[in-house]
Tab-separated table of C-alpha atoms and ligand atoms in Angstrom:
chain	number	residue	atom	x	y	z
A	1	MET	CA	0.000	0.000	0.000
A	2	SER	CA	1.322	3.456	-0.950
A	3	ASN	CA	2.417	5.599	1.958
A	4	THR	CA	1.768	8.830	0.089
A	5	ILE	CA	-1.379	10.524	-1.058
A	6	ALA	CA	-1.615	12.613	-4.223
A	7	ILE	CA	-3.328	15.975	-3.884
A	8	VAL	CA	-4.224	17.427	-7.266
A	9	ASP	CA	-5.194	21.064	-7.698
A	10	SER	CA	-7.994	20.719	-10.241
A	11	ARG	CA	-7.595	24.386	-11.233
A	12	ASN	CA	-4.172	23.872	-12.803
A	13	GLY	CA	-3.431	20.125	-12.636
A	14	LYS	CA	-0.473	20.616	-10.265
A	15	GLN	CA	0.124	17.642	-7.960
A	16	ALA	CA	1.791	17.150	-4.597
A	17	ASP	CA	2.598	13.697	-3.234
A	18	LEU	CA	2.191	13.972	0.493
A	19	PRO	CA	3.399	11.373	3.014
A	20	ILE	CA	0.921	9.485	5.158
A	21	VAL	CA	1.938	9.317	8.799
A	22	SER	CA	0.714	6.366	10.860
A	23	GLY	CA	0.868	5.917	14.592
A	24	ALA	CA	0.663	2.795	16.750
A	25	LEU	CA	-3.146	3.099	16.950
A	26	GLY	CA	-5.783	5.334	15.392
A	27	ASP	CA	-6.408	6.879	11.987
A	28	PRO	CA	-3.392	7.845	9.876
A	29	ALA	CA	-2.771	11.490	8.929
A	30	ILE	CA	-1.542	13.334	5.842
A	31	ASP	CA	1.690	15.218	6.435
A	32	ILE	CA	0.905	18.553	4.801
A	33	ALA	CA	4.108	20.385	5.784
A	34	LYS	CA	5.183	20.858	2.121
A	35	LEU	CA	1.674	21.501	0.740
A	36	ASN	CA	2.060	25.259	0.640
A	37	LYS	CA	5.519	25.087	-0.916
A	38	GLU	CA	4.382	22.711	-3.645
A	39	LEU	CA	0.841	23.888	-4.418
A	40	GLY	CA	0.640	27.358	-2.847
A	41	LEU	CA	-2.279	26.191	-0.704
A	42	PHE	CA	-2.970	26.109	3.018
A	43	THR	CA	-5.445	23.846	4.783
A	44	TYR	CA	-8.449	25.330	6.591
A	45	ASP	CA	-9.724	23.495	9.667
A	46	PRO	CA	-11.313	25.749	12.318
A	47	GLY	CA	-11.307	24.041	15.706
A	48	PHE	CA	-8.724	21.516	14.426
A	49	VAL	CA	-11.451	18.974	13.707
A	50	SER	CA	-9.237	16.990	11.279
A	51	THR	CA	-5.805	18.214	12.317
A	52	CYS	CA	-3.115	16.433	14.357
A	53	SER	CA	-0.757	18.975	15.884
A	54	THR	CA	1.895	16.584	17.174
A	55	LYS	CA	3.020	12.996	17.649
A	56	SER	CA	2.588	11.827	21.224
A	57	ALA	CA	3.085	8.569	23.107
A	58	ILE	CA	1.112	9.557	26.208
A	59	THR	CA	-2.626	9.065	25.740
A	60	PHE	CA	-4.760	7.370	23.097
A	61	ILE	CA	-8.476	7.924	22.538
A	62	ASP	CA	-10.718	6.007	20.148
A	63	GLY	CA	-13.791	8.206	20.140
A	64	ASP	CA	-15.957	5.750	18.194
A	65	GLN	CA	-15.233	2.818	20.471
A	66	GLY	CA	-15.141	4.854	23.697
A	67	VAL	CA	-11.544	3.817	24.466
A	68	LEU	CA	-9.097	5.807	26.598
A	69	LEU	CA	-5.550	4.547	27.251
A	70	TYR	CA	-2.840	6.210	29.330
A	71	ARG	CA	0.503	4.914	27.996
A	72	GLY	CA	-1.411	1.892	26.712
A	73	TYR	CA	-3.249	1.075	29.945
A	74	PRO	CA	-7.086	1.176	29.753
A	75	ILE	CA	-8.582	3.853	31.972
A	76	ASP	CA	-10.922	1.403	33.705
A	77	GLN	CA	-7.965	-0.771	34.812
A	78	LEU	CA	-6.107	2.260	36.142
A	79	ALA	CA	-9.257	3.481	37.887
A	80	GLN	CA	-9.665	0.107	39.534
A	81	HIS	CA	-6.088	-0.647	40.554
A	82	SER	CA	-3.918	2.457	40.482
A	83	SER	CA	-3.579	5.749	42.370
A	84	PHE	CA	-3.321	9.314	41.098
A	85	LEU	CA	0.379	9.650	41.912
A	86	GLU	CA	1.165	6.334	40.237
A	87	VAL	CA	-0.770	7.546	37.173
A	88	ALA	CA	1.152	10.843	37.248
A	89	TYR	CA	4.399	8.841	37.246
A	90	LEU	CA	3.099	6.712	34.369
A	91	LEU	CA	2.145	9.762	32.292
A	92	ILE	CA	5.481	11.452	32.927
A	93	HIS	CA	7.853	8.482	32.630
A	94	GLY	CA	5.989	6.204	30.211
A	95	ASP	CA	5.821	3.087	32.399
A	96	LEU	CA	4.321	2.123	35.718
A	97	PRO	CA	6.855	2.604	38.521
A	98	GLY	CA	8.494	-0.309	40.302
A	99	PRO	CA	8.144	-0.319	44.123
A	100	ALA	CA	11.329	1.730	44.737
A	101	GLN	CA	10.499	4.219	41.955
A	102	LYS	CA	6.975	4.634	43.328
A	103	THR	CA	8.245	5.306	46.842
A	104	GLU	CA	10.839	7.759	45.562
A	105	PHE	CA	8.353	9.651	43.364
A	106	GLU	CA	5.799	9.899	46.177
A	107	HIS	CA	8.547	11.040	48.528
A	108	HIS	CA	9.594	13.815	46.125
A	109	VAL	CA	6.045	15.016	45.541
A	110	THR	CA	5.277	14.896	49.254
A	111	HIS	CA	8.362	16.951	50.111
A	112	HIS	CA	7.592	19.747	47.661
A	113	THR	CA	4.076	20.499	48.855
A	114	MET	CA	4.861	23.692	50.758
A	115	ILE	CA	4.682	27.059	49.053
A	116	HIS	CA	6.908	30.073	49.588
A	117	GLU	CA	5.583	32.299	52.385
A	118	GLY	CA	5.765	35.226	49.978
A	119	LEU	CA	2.917	33.656	48.023
A	120	LYS	CA	0.618	34.372	50.968
A	121	LEU	CA	1.148	38.098	50.425
A	122	PHE	CA	0.316	37.624	46.788
A	123	MET	CA	-2.871	35.711	47.757
A	124	ASN	CA	-3.898	38.434	50.168
A	125	GLY	CA	-4.071	40.870	47.267
A	126	PHE	CA	-7.108	39.071	45.862
A	127	HIS	CA	-10.556	40.304	46.727
A	128	TYR	CA	-12.301	37.890	49.101
A	129	ASN	CA	-14.930	36.928	46.509
A	130	ALA	CA	-12.549	36.364	43.585
A	131	HIS	CA	-13.345	33.225	41.600
A	132	PRO	CA	-10.850	30.492	42.615
A	133	MET	CA	-9.961	29.879	38.950
A	134	ALA	CA	-9.061	33.555	38.594
A	135	MET	CA	-6.784	33.189	41.594
A	136	MET	CA	-5.330	29.931	40.259
A	137	VAL	CA	-4.358	31.449	36.894
A	138	GLY	CA	-2.469	34.215	38.711
A	139	ILE	CA	-1.034	32.296	41.613
A	140	ALA	CA	0.147	29.309	39.562
A	141	GLY	CA	1.824	31.670	37.087
A	142	SER	CA	3.469	33.526	39.958
A	143	LEU	CA	5.372	30.358	40.959
A	144	ALA	CA	7.760	31.223	38.098
A	145	ALA	CA	8.769	34.288	40.083
A	146	PHE	CA	9.679	32.121	43.086
A	147	TYR	CA	11.516	29.305	41.280
A	148	HIS	CA	13.243	31.201	38.480
A	149	ASP	CA	16.487	29.322	39.143
A	150	SER	CA	15.139	26.057	37.729
A	151	LEU	CA	13.036	26.938	34.712
A	152	ASP	CA	15.356	26.188	31.812
A	153	PRO	CA	13.321	24.029	29.374
A	154	GLU	CA	16.558	22.620	27.962
A	155	ASP	CA	17.890	21.331	31.280
A	156	PRO	CA	16.547	17.817	32.112
A	157	GLN	CA	17.020	18.353	35.869
A	158	HIS	CA	15.184	21.670	35.767
A	159	ARG	CA	12.400	20.037	33.798
A	160	MET	CA	11.933	17.213	36.311
A	161	ILE	CA	12.120	19.332	39.471
A	162	THR	CA	9.540	21.713	38.031
A	163	ALA	CA	7.269	18.798	37.126
A	164	ILE	CA	7.455	17.510	40.708
A	165	ARG	CA	6.959	20.984	42.163
A	166	LEU	CA	3.862	21.635	40.060
A	167	ILE	CA	2.197	18.312	40.912
A	168	ALA	CA	3.109	18.800	44.591
A	169	LYS	CA	2.115	22.438	44.985
A	170	MET	CA	-1.070	22.609	42.934
A	171	PRO	CA	-3.284	21.184	45.746
A	172	THR	CA	-1.657	23.561	48.260
A	173	LEU	CA	-2.401	26.532	45.998
A	174	ALA	CA	-5.927	25.312	45.299
A	175	ALA	CA	-6.738	24.906	48.995
A	176	ALA	CA	-5.224	28.351	49.715
A	177	CYS	CA	-7.569	29.869	47.103
A	178	TYR	CA	-10.523	28.261	48.858
A	179	LYS	CA	-9.386	29.346	52.318
A	180	HIS	CA	-8.923	32.890	51.041
A	181	SER	CA	-12.478	32.922	49.689
A	182	VAL	CA	-13.961	31.842	53.047
A	183	GLY	CA	-11.673	34.027	55.151
A	184	GLN	CA	-9.998	31.148	56.986
A	185	PRO	CA	-6.261	30.741	57.662
A	186	TYR	CA	-4.271	28.662	55.188
A	187	VAL	CA	-3.567	25.153	56.418
A	188	TYR	CA	-0.013	23.895	55.858
A	189	PRO	CA	0.394	20.586	54.001
A	190	LYS	CA	0.782	17.597	56.311
A	191	ASN	CA	3.318	15.263	54.793
A	192	ASN	CA	2.183	12.267	56.817
A	193	LEU	CA	-0.997	12.205	54.708
A	194	ASP	CA	-1.414	10.877	51.180
A	195	TYR	CA	-1.917	13.273	48.249
A	196	CYS	CA	-5.716	13.496	48.364
A	197	SER	CA	-6.105	13.279	52.147
A	198	ARG	CA	-3.577	16.114	52.443
A	199	PHE	CA	-5.603	18.222	50.061
A	200	LEU	CA	-8.855	17.570	51.952
A	201	ASP	CA	-7.104	18.463	55.202
A	202	MET	CA	-5.860	21.751	53.706
A	203	MET	CA	-9.363	22.483	52.397
A	204	PHE	CA	-11.416	21.682	55.453
A	205	GLY	CA	-9.041	21.707	58.417
A	206	VAL	CA	-9.060	24.688	60.801
A	207	PRO	CA	-6.575	25.498	63.575
A	208	ALA	CA	-9.328	25.515	66.208
A	209	GLU	CA	-10.076	21.796	66.102
A	210	PRO	CA	-8.679	18.531	64.746
A	211	TYR	CA	-9.910	17.470	61.312
A	212	GLU	CA	-10.260	13.808	60.442
A	213	VAL	CA	-10.130	13.054	56.711
A	214	ASN	CA	-12.844	10.655	55.593
A	215	PRO	CA	-11.025	7.847	53.717
A	216	ILE	CA	-14.056	7.365	51.427
A	217	ALA	CA	-13.753	11.004	50.353
A	218	ALA	CA	-9.979	10.704	49.802
A	219	LYS	CA	-10.440	7.533	47.727
A	220	ALA	CA	-13.204	9.124	45.632
A	221	LEU	CA	-11.043	12.182	45.001
A	222	ASP	CA	-8.098	10.032	43.988
A	223	LEU	CA	-10.280	8.232	41.447
A	224	LEU	CA	-11.608	11.505	40.029
A	225	PHE	CA	-8.028	12.752	39.675
A	226	ILE	CA	-7.044	9.580	37.787
A	227	LEU	CA	-9.937	10.064	35.360
A	228	HIS	CA	-9.052	13.719	34.758
A	229	ALA	CA	-5.273	13.315	34.627
A	230	ASP	CA	-4.874	13.454	30.841
A	231	HIS	CA	-6.878	13.532	27.638
A	232	GLU	CA	-4.399	13.896	24.776
A	233	GLN	CA	-4.497	17.133	22.738
A	234	ASN	CA	-7.540	18.805	24.365
A	235	ALA	CA	-7.776	22.611	24.373
A	236	SER	CA	-5.772	23.196	27.556
A	237	THR	CA	-3.053	20.646	26.729
A	238	SER	CA	-2.741	22.076	23.224
A	239	THR	CA	-2.435	25.492	24.851
A	240	VAL	CA	0.364	24.222	27.109
A	241	ARG	CA	2.155	22.831	24.048
A	242	LEU	CA	1.629	25.985	21.989
A	243	VAL	CA	3.022	28.186	24.735
A	244	GLY	CA	5.778	25.589	25.267
A	245	SER	CA	6.682	25.804	21.580
A	246	THR	CA	7.862	29.380	22.133
A	247	GLY	CA	10.435	28.220	24.705
A	248	ALA	CA	8.423	29.727	27.576
A	249	ASN	CA	9.128	28.259	31.004
A	250	PRO	CA	6.991	25.321	32.194
A	251	ILE	CA	5.174	27.287	34.878
A	252	ALA	CA	4.036	29.916	32.361
A	253	CYS	CA	2.852	27.053	30.128
A	254	ILE	CA	0.811	25.445	32.915
A	255	ALA	CA	-0.708	28.819	33.880
A	256	ALA	CA	-1.831	29.176	30.247
A	257	GLY	CA	-3.307	25.660	30.455
A	258	ILE	CA	-5.288	26.645	33.563
A	259	ALA	CA	-6.682	29.665	31.717
A	260	ALA	CA	-7.764	27.481	28.773
A	261	LEU	CA	-9.345	24.952	31.128
A	262	TRP	CA	-11.540	27.597	32.707
A	263	GLY	CA	-13.964	27.889	29.770
A	264	PRO	CA	-17.370	26.187	30.096
A	265	ALA	CA	-16.837	24.225	26.867
A	266	HIS	CA	-13.830	22.567	28.561
A	267	GLY	CA	-13.034	22.234	32.291
A	268	GLY	CA	-15.582	24.839	33.340
A	269	ALA	CA	-18.292	22.366	32.301
A	270	ASN	CA	-18.323	20.622	35.703
A	271	GLU	CA	-19.311	23.880	37.408
A	272	ALA	CA	-21.794	24.630	34.628
A	273	VAL	CA	-23.386	21.171	34.986
A	274	LEU	CA	-24.152	21.687	38.639
A	275	LYS	CA	-25.559	25.144	38.012
A	276	MET	CA	-27.718	23.690	35.236
A	277	LEU	CA	-28.987	20.823	37.413
A	278	ASN	CA	-29.822	23.320	40.150
A	279	GLU	CA	-31.693	25.480	37.661
A	280	ILE	CA	-33.654	22.504	36.341
A	281	GLY	CA	-34.347	21.763	40.001
A	282	ASP	CA	-36.808	18.925	39.573
A	283	LYS	CA	-37.389	15.898	37.356
A	284	SER	CA	-40.606	17.476	36.106
A	285	ASN	CA	-38.587	20.248	34.388
A	286	VAL	CA	-36.263	17.891	32.511
A	287	ALA	CA	-38.317	17.639	29.300
A	288	ARG	CA	-38.399	21.446	29.034
A	289	ALA	CA	-34.593	21.629	29.456
A	290	VAL	CA	-34.085	19.078	26.679
A	291	GLU	CA	-36.408	21.051	24.372
A	292	ARG	CA	-34.435	24.225	25.104
A	293	ALA	CA	-31.139	22.459	24.342
A	294	LYS	CA	-32.519	21.445	20.932
A	295	ASP	CA	-33.818	24.901	20.084
A	296	LYS	CA	-31.326	26.612	17.754
A	297	ASN	CA	-32.714	30.026	18.771
A	298	ASP	CA	-31.790	29.348	22.375
A	299	ASN	CA	-28.127	29.414	23.499
A	300	PHE	CA	-28.827	26.837	26.193
A	301	ARG	CA	-26.861	23.572	25.825
A	302	LEU	CA	-27.016	20.520	28.011
A	303	MET	CA	-23.796	20.973	29.936
A	304	GLY	CA	-21.962	17.697	30.478
A	305	PHE	CA	-23.226	16.374	27.145
A	306	GLY	CA	-21.230	15.930	23.954
A	307	HIS	CA	-17.563	15.676	23.221
A	308	ARG	CA	-15.359	16.581	20.284
A	309	VAL	CA	-13.749	13.149	20.189
A	310	TYR	CA	-16.137	10.686	21.860
A	311	LYS	CA	-18.963	9.751	19.573
A	312	ASN	CA	-19.773	6.819	21.798
A	313	PHE	CA	-20.099	6.893	25.591
A	314	ASP	CA	-17.210	8.714	27.313
A	315	PRO	CA	-15.491	5.813	29.164
A	316	ARG	CA	-14.714	8.142	32.070
A	317	ALA	CA	-18.415	8.998	32.406
A	318	LYS	CA	-19.247	5.289	32.727
A	319	ILE	CA	-16.829	4.929	35.641
A	320	ILE	CA	-17.937	8.165	37.302
A	321	ARG	CA	-21.622	7.301	36.946
A	322	GLU	CA	-21.099	4.069	38.884
A	323	MET	CA	-18.853	5.773	41.389
A	324	CYS	CA	-21.382	8.526	41.974
A	325	HIS	CA	-23.995	6.082	43.278
A	326	LYS	CA	-21.386	4.264	45.364
A	327	VAL	CA	-19.941	7.407	46.963
A	328	LEU	CA	-23.352	8.873	47.772
A	329	ASN	CA	-24.390	5.542	49.337
A	330	GLU	CA	-21.192	5.222	51.342
A	331	LEU	CA	-21.440	8.794	52.588
A	332	GLY	CA	-25.144	8.270	53.322
A	333	ILE	CA	-26.193	11.208	51.135
A	334	HIS	CA	-29.356	11.423	49.091
A	335	ASP	CA	-28.892	14.218	46.603
A	336	PRO	CA	-32.025	15.115	44.627
A	337	LEU	CA	-29.722	16.527	41.927
A	338	LEU	CA	-28.684	12.949	41.151
A	339	ASP	CA	-32.341	12.153	40.402
A	340	VAL	CA	-32.504	15.183	38.095
A	341	ALA	CA	-29.254	14.113	36.399
A	342	MET	CA	-30.493	10.568	35.840
A	343	ALA	CA	-33.826	11.756	34.462
A	344	LEU	CA	-32.029	14.167	32.155
A	345	GLU	CA	-29.678	11.450	30.949
A	346	GLU	CA	-32.594	9.103	30.294
A	347	VAL	CA	-34.619	11.640	28.300
A	348	ALA	CA	-31.629	12.919	26.296
A	349	LEU	CA	-30.321	9.461	25.421
A	350	LYS	CA	-33.658	8.542	23.835
A	351	ASP	CA	-34.117	11.833	22.005
A	352	ASP	CA	-33.458	11.789	18.213
A	353	TYR	CA	-31.567	15.114	18.374
A	354	PHE	CA	-29.000	13.710	20.820
A	355	VAL	CA	-28.931	10.245	19.218
A	356	GLU	CA	-28.277	11.611	15.695
A	357	ARG	CA	-25.506	13.911	16.910
A	358	LYS	CA	-24.021	11.181	19.126
A	359	LEU	CA	-24.266	13.383	22.203
A	360	TYR	CA	-23.634	11.333	25.329
A	361	PRO	CA	-22.909	12.391	28.917
A	362	ASN	CA	-19.225	13.242	29.300
A	363	VAL	CA	-16.888	12.976	32.293
A	364	ASP	CA	-18.218	16.156	33.842
A	365	PHE	CA	-21.865	15.210	33.856
A	366	TYR	CA	-21.466	13.307	37.117
A	367	SER	CA	-18.217	14.643	38.597
A	368	GLY	CA	-19.908	17.738	40.059
A	369	ILE	CA	-22.384	15.610	42.012
A	370	ILE	CA	-19.482	13.719	43.597
A	371	TYR	CA	-17.555	16.923	44.351
A	372	LYS	CA	-20.706	18.319	45.935
A	373	ALA	CA	-21.014	15.179	48.089
A	374	LEU	CA	-17.397	15.742	49.189
A	375	LYS	CA	-18.462	19.299	50.182
A	376	ILE	CA	-16.223	20.901	47.561
A	377	PRO	CA	-17.845	24.227	46.671
A	378	VAL	CA	-19.085	24.602	43.081
A	379	GLU	CA	-16.604	27.397	42.251
A	380	MET	CA	-13.777	24.978	43.106
A	381	PHE	CA	-14.852	22.260	40.646
A	382	THR	CA	-12.711	23.469	37.749
A	383	VAL	CA	-9.813	23.998	40.145
A	384	MET	CA	-10.108	20.303	41.050
A	385	PHE	CA	-9.862	19.472	37.364
A	386	ALA	CA	-6.757	21.691	37.117
A	387	ILE	CA	-5.018	19.833	39.968
A	388	ALA	CA	-5.529	16.512	38.194
A	389	ARG	CA	-4.764	17.760	34.684
A	390	THR	CA	-1.463	19.265	35.840
A	391	ALA	CA	-0.054	15.708	35.632
A	392	GLY	CA	-1.090	15.463	31.970
A	393	TRP	CA	-0.038	19.003	31.070
A	394	ILE	CA	3.423	18.538	32.516
A	395	ALA	CA	3.801	15.103	30.875
A	396	HIS	CA	3.039	16.706	27.488
A	397	TRP	CA	5.364	19.616	28.154
A	398	LEU	CA	8.144	17.180	29.129
A	399	GLU	CA	7.532	15.063	26.019
A	400	GLN	CA	7.652	18.175	23.847
A	401	ASN	CA	10.858	19.485	25.396
A	402	ALA	CA	12.667	16.146	25.738
A	403	ALA	CA	12.340	15.760	21.944
A	404	GLY	CA	14.691	18.738	21.650
A	405	ASP	CA	13.433	19.957	18.251
A	406	VAL	CA	10.553	22.163	19.338
A	407	LYS	CA	9.119	24.063	16.399
A	408	ILE	CA	7.177	27.184	17.261
A	409	GLY	CA	3.419	26.706	16.766
A	410	ARG	CA	2.290	29.254	14.239
A	411	PRO	CA	-0.993	28.559	12.411
A	412	ARG	CA	-1.921	30.488	9.270
A	413	GLN	CA	-5.233	32.161	8.471
A	414	ILE	CA	-7.555	33.008	5.631
A	415	TYR	CA	-7.549	36.765	5.558
A	416	VAL	CA	-11.039	38.201	5.005
A	417	GLY	CA	-10.382	41.890	5.821
A	418	PRO	CA	-10.101	44.872	3.467
A	419	LYS	CA	-7.616	44.689	0.607
A	420	SER	CA	-4.733	47.160	0.658
A	421	ARG	CA	-6.015	50.756	0.783
A	422	ASP	CA	-4.512	54.197	1.295
A	423	TYR	CA	-4.545	56.059	4.593
A	424	VAL	CA	-7.194	58.798	4.677
A	425	PRO	CA	-6.334	61.987	6.631
A	426	LEU	CA	-8.672	62.644	9.580
A	427	ALA	CA	-10.248	65.761	8.025
A	428	GLN	CA	-11.354	63.771	4.948
A	429	ARG	CA	-13.071	60.880	6.795
B	1	CMC	N1	-26.359	20.379	24.037
B	1	CMC	C1	-27.088	20.555	22.901
B	1	CMC	N2	-26.589	20.458	21.662
B	1	CMC	C2	-25.285	20.160	21.548
B	1	CMC	C3	-24.475	19.954	22.671
B	1	CMC	C4	-25.041	20.064	23.947
B	1	CMC	N3	-24.310	19.894	25.044
B	1	CMC	N4	-23.206	19.676	22.262
B	1	CMC	C5	-23.228	19.708	20.925
B	1	CMC	N5	-24.491	19.996	20.491
B	1	CMC	C6	-24.944	20.035	19.082
B	1	CMC	C7	-24.495	21.328	18.406
B	1	CMC	O1	-25.453	22.342	18.524
B	1	CMC	C8	-24.295	20.848	16.989
B	1	CMC	O2	-25.593	20.746	16.406
B	1	CMC	P1	-25.796	21.037	14.814
B	1	CMC	O3	-25.004	19.972	14.109
B	1	CMC	O4	-27.261	20.941	14.604
B	1	CMC	O5	-25.259	22.438	14.579
B	1	CMC	C9	-23.753	19.432	17.141
B	1	CMC	O6	-24.275	18.974	18.400
B	1	CMC	C10	-22.237	19.333	17.141
B	1	CMC	O7	-21.768	20.222	18.144
B	1	CMC	P2	-20.414	21.038	18.051
B	1	CMC	O8	-20.504	22.213	18.955
B	1	CMC	O9	-20.075	21.278	16.613
B	1	CMC	O10	-19.381	19.960	18.619
B	1	CMC	P3	-17.924	20.262	19.129
B	1	CMC	O11	-17.162	19.010	18.926
B	1	CMC	O12	-17.398	21.505	18.497
B	1	CMC	O13	-18.123	20.590	20.690
B	1	CMC	C11	-18.371	20.326	23.020
B	1	CMC	C12	-17.907	19.669	21.710
B	1	CMC	C13	-17.945	19.439	24.197
B	1	CMC	C14	-17.687	21.687	23.188
B	1	CMC	C15	-19.915	20.481	22.998
B	1	CMC	O14	-20.534	19.208	22.871
B	1	CMC	C16	-20.439	21.221	24.227
B	1	CMC	O15	-20.479	22.449	24.234
B	1	CMC	N6	-20.860	20.469	25.296
B	1	CMC	C17	-21.291	21.091	26.540
B	1	CMC	C18	-20.064	21.496	27.350
B	1	CMC	C19	-19.358	20.329	27.985
B	1	CMC	O16	-19.977	19.461	28.593
B	1	CMC	N7	-18.021	20.332	27.884
B	1	CMC	C20	-17.178	19.336	28.557
B	1	CMC	C21	-16.432	18.463	27.607
B	1	CMC	S1	-15.734	17.049	28.446
B	1	CMC	C22	-14.587	17.718	29.543
B	1	CMC	C23	-13.429	18.318	28.884
B	1	CMC	O17	-12.817	17.674	28.033
B	1	CMC	O18	-13.077	19.453	29.226
């Protein structure tokens, strides 16, 4: 079989033979790098619907089959057997750690959880009711000002220490944002606790009384973090890589990723889902919500439904759906929002509009209900996503920089503005 494809410009008969690039799994791609040189043409693909921006060995998604693999391991196996920190190691290093590597990695992460005291002053500058994601974009980016001695993208040691620092410090920063918003003192990270228990302690502990972390909550959080840890070239990861392509330091890249994650079409969806379920309020209003989502004159969309890549059930949603019932049962919570969510899912999954467009619940349809059960405030939901996705972002940034031949990302455009025209003096306009 030929490994090139001929593109013929029917206007003038000119032809370019373009290589076909195949990966280990998934559809092959046409390498169009020399298309413009040979035919004087660009490609036009708003939203990158048919465009691969890089080769990557980290995560594979088959959207038609509902498959998600981290370094080859199916997400359901990792969800069942692994832990978030082990998954972070896997994403970063390419293989599961052996016992000594696991202990060493956990030790490093655990011993970089504290933040510079100067960051507290920075935090105090935020208004008390600032959105935690607004604080996270600023505060995460500000880490570059505190660790400027180890930000050289070309130095392997700098790269690894920054990766560890980011994974370690993100929960500390996130909890500090929450504490700032409720006017409570920041709680220092306790290194005798595991990653998720430590975060819950920093979120909900107060100096006035001891706080006991509920192991069910810590386990649920760990599972949510595994499911959110990476998702190949999504908008925020692509942002991290685009910023990384300029040679910017890793912390600046991750701050850009946090900003991209904030949007409701991406990580902000988990917050938007809960707001939507609250607005729907009762099962009896579900049919009306579905009608609104189908109405092209109404901007309302069913948040937590649809995905650019999954055209079958999101495998993460399947796991979360099951987990949601389990966690609520274990914590002894009956949340009427779960009833609304299930009714909404049932109606939408039978509706022709959603069936034809292959719109299924995505990972964020249920995650908000679990976060709510863990008493995480709604405004913190996207921050939770950011903590988990930091592992994926940094793995992609490391992969990009370890390759050593980073080419600046610089898309082209189809210009639709005025043609060249002469400047008109003010008095004549
Ligand atoms: N509710 C109603 N209609 C929808 C929805 C929805 N949630 N999602 C897509 N559609 C319709 C859309 O109107 C379009 O219809 P038509 O063909 O008649 O014009 C069709 O389905 C295709 O939609 P699209 O916007 O072209 O698809 P996309 O691949 O560009 O967008 C998406 C994917 C996730 C942004 C979109 O489905 C959406 O906005 N969903 C709600 C937000 C959400 O849950 N986002 C979280 C994604 S998963 C977590 C993450 O990765 O961050």
